[in-house]
PDB file of C-alpha atoms in Angstrom:
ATOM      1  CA  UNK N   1      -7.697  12.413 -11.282  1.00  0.00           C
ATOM      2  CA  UNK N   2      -8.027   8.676 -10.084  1.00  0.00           C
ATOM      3  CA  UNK N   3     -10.422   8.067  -7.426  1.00  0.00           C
ATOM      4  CA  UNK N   4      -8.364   5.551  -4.907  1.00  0.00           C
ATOM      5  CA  UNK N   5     -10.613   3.972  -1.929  1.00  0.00           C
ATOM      6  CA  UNK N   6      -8.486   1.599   0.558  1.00  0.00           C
ATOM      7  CA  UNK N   7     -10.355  -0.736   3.152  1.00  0.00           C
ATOM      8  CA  UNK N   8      -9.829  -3.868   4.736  1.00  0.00           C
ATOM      9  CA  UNK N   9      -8.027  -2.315   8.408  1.00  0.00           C
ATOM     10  CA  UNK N  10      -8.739  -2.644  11.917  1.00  0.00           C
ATOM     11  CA  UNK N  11      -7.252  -4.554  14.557  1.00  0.00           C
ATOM     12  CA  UNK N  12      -5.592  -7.800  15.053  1.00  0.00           C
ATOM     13  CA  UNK N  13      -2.893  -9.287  17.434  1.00  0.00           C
ATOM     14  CA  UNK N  14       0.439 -10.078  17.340  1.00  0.00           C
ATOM     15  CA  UNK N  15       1.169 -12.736  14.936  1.00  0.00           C
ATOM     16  CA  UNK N  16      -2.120 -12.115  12.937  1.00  0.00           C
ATOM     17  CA  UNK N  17      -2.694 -10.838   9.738  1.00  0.00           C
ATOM     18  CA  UNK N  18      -4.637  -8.604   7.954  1.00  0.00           C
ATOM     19  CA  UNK N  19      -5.963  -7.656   4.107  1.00  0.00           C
ATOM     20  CA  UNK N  20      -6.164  -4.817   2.746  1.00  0.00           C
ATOM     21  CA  UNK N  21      -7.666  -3.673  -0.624  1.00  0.00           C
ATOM     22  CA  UNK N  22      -7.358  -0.282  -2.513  1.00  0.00           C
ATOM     23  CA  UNK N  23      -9.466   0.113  -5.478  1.00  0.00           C
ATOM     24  CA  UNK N  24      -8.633   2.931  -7.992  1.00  0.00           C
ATOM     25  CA  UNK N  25     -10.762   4.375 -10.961  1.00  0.00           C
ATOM     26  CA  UNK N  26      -9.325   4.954 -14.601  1.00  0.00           C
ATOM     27  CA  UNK N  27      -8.537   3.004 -17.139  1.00  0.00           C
ATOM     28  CA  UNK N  28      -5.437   1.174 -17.720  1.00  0.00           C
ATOM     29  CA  UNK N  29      -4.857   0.078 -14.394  1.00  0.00           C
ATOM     30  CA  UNK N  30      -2.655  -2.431 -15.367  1.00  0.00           C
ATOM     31  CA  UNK N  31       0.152   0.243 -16.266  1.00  0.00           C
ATOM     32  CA  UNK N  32      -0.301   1.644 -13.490  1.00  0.00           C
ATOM     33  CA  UNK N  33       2.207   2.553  -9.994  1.00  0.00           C
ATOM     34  CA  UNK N  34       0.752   1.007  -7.330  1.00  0.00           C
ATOM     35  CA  UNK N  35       2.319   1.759  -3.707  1.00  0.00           C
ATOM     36  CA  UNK N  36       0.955   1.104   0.208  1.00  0.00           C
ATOM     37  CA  UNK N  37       2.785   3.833   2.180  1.00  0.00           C
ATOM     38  CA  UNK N  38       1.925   4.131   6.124  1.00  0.00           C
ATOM     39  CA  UNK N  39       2.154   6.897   8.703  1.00  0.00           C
ATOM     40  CA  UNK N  40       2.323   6.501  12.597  1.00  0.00           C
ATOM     41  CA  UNK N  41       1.485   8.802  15.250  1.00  0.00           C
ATOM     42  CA  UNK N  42       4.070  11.024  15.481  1.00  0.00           C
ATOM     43  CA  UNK N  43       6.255   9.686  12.406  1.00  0.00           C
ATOM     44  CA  UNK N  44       6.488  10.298   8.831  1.00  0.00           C
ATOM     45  CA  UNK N  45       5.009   8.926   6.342  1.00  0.00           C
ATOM     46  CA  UNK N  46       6.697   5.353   5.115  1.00  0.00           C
ATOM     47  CA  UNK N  47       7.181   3.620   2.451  1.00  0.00           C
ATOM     48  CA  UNK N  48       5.935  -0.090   2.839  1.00  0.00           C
ATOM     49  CA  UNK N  49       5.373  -1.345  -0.843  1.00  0.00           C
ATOM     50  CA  UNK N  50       4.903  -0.942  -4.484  1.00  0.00           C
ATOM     51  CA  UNK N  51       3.853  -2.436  -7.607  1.00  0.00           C
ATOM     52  CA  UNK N  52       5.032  -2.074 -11.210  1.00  0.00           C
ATOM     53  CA  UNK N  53       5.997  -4.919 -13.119  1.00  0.00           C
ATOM     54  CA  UNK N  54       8.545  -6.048 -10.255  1.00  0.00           C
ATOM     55  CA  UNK N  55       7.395  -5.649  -6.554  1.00  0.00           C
ATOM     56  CA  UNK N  56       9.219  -3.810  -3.817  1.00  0.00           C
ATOM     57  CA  UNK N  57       9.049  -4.011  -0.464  1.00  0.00           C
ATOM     58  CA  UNK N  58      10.364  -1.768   2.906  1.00  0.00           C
ATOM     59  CA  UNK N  59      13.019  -4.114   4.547  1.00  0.00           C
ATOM     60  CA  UNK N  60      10.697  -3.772   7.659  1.00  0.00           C
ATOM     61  CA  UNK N  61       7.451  -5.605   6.235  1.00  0.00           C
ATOM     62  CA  UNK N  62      10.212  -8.007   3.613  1.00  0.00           C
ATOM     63  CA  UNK N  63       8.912 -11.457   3.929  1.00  0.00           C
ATOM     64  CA  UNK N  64       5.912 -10.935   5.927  1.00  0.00           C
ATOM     65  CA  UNK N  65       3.514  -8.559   3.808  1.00  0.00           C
ATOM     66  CA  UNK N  66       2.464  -9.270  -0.074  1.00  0.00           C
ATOM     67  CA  UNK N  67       1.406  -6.936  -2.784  1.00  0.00           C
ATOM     68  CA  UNK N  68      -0.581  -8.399  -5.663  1.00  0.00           C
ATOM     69  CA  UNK N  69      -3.664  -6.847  -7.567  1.00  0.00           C
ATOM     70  CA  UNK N  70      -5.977  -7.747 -10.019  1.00  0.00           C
ATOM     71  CA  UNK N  71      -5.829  -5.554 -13.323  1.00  0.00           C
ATOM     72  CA  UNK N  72      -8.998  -7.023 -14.133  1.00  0.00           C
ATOM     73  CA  UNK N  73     -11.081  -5.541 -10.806  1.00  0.00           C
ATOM     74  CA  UNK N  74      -8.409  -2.357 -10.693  1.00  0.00           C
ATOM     75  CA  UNK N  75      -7.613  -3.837  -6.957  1.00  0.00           C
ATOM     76  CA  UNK N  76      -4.301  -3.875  -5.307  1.00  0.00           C
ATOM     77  CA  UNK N  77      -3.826  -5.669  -2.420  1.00  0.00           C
ATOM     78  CA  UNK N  78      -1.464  -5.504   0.854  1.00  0.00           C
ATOM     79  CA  UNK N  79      -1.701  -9.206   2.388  1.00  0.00           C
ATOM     80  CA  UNK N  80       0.094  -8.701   6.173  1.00  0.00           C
ATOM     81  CA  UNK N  81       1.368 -11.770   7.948  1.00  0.00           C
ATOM     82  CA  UNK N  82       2.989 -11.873  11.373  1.00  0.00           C
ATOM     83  CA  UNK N  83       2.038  -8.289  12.214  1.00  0.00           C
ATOM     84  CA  UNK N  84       4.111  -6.425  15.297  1.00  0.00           C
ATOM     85  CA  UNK N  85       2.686  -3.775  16.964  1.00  0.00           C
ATOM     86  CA  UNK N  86       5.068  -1.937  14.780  1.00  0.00           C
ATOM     87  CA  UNK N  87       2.880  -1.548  11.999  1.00  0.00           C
ATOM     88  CA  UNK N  88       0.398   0.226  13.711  1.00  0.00           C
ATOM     89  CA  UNK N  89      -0.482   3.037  11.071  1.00  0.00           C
ATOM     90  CA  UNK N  90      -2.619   4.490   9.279  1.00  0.00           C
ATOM     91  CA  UNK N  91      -2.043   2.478   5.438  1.00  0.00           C
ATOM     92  CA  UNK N  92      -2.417   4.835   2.465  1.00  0.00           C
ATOM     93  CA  UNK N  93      -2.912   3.390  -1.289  1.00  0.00           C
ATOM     94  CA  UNK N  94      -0.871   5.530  -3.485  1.00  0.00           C
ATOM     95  CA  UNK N  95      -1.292   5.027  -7.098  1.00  0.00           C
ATOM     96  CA  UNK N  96       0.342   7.145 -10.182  1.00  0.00           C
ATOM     97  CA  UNK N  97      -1.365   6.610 -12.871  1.00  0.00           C
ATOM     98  CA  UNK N  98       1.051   7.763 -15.869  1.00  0.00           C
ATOM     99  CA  UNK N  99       4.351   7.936 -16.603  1.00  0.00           C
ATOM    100  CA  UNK N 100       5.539   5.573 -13.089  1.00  0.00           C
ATOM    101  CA  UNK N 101       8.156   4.031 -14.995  1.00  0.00           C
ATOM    102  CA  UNK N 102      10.018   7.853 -14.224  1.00  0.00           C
ATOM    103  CA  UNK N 103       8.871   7.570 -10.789  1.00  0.00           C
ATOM    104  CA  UNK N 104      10.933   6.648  -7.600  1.00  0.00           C
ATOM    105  CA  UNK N 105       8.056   4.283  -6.189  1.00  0.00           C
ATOM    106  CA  UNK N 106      10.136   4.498  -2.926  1.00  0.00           C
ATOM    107  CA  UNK N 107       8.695   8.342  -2.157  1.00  0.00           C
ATOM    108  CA  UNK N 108       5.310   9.553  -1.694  1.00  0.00           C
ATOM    109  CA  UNK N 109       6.366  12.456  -4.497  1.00  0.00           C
ATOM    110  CA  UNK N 110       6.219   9.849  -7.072  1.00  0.00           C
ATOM    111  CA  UNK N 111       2.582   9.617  -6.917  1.00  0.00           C
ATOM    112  CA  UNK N 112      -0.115  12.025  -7.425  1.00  0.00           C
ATOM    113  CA  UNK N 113      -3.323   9.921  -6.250  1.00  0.00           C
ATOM    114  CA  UNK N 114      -3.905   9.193  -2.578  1.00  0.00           C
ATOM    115  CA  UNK N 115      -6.675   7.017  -0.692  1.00  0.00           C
ATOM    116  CA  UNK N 116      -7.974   8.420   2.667  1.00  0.00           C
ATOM    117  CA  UNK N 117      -6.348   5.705   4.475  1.00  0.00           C
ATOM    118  CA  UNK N 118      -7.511   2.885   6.863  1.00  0.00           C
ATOM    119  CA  UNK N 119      -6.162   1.814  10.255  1.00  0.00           C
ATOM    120  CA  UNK N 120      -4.338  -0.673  11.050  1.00  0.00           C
ATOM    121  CA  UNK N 121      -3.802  -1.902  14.885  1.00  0.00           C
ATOM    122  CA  UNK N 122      -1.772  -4.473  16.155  1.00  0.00           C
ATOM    123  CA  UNK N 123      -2.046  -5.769  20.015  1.00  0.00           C
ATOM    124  CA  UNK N 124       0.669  -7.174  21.270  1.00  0.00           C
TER     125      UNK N 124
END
């Protein structure tokens, strides 16, 4: 089991950004599936982004939010520019930690370790 620990939320306004960082135990980090998923009140949980080699991104966040990490600390990152009060949500770090290349990184079933989740609120 991977231990997966997000921070970095809170509030900002419209047209801000935020950072947040998920930090995951285990070894061999740098094969792992990385994804930032995020649930509003009321909605289902989302897929925003992932990480594996290529990145992908939701066509909602596409040009204004960044994955990266660094194998080396076993971070992954979600760098959000030019929030909306759209993204409002609580962000989840979702990491799989072996065999993601036979994962849909797309859908929260393709990974099987899950952060607590931080909130994220944007002010318009």
């Amino acid at each position: 089991q991977v231990l997966v620990v997000e921070s970095g939320g809170g509030l900002a306004q419209a047209g801000g950004s935020l950072r947040l960082s998920c930090a995951a135990s285990g070894r061999s980090f740098s094969s792992f599936l990385l994804g930032w998923f995020r649930q509003a009140p009321g909605k289902e949980r989302e897929f925003v982004a992932a990480s594996f080699g290529i990145t992908l991104y939701a066509d909602s966040v596409k040009g204004r939010f960044t994955i990266s990490r660094d194998n080396a600390q076993n971070t992954v990152y979600l760098q959000m520019n030019n929030l909306t009060p759209e993204d409002t949500a609580v962000y989840y770090c979702a990491v799989k930690s072996s065999g993601g290349y036979s994962s849909n990184p797309r859908a929260a079933s393709g990974y099987d370790s899950w952060g607590q989740g931080t909130q994220v609120t944007v002010s318009s």
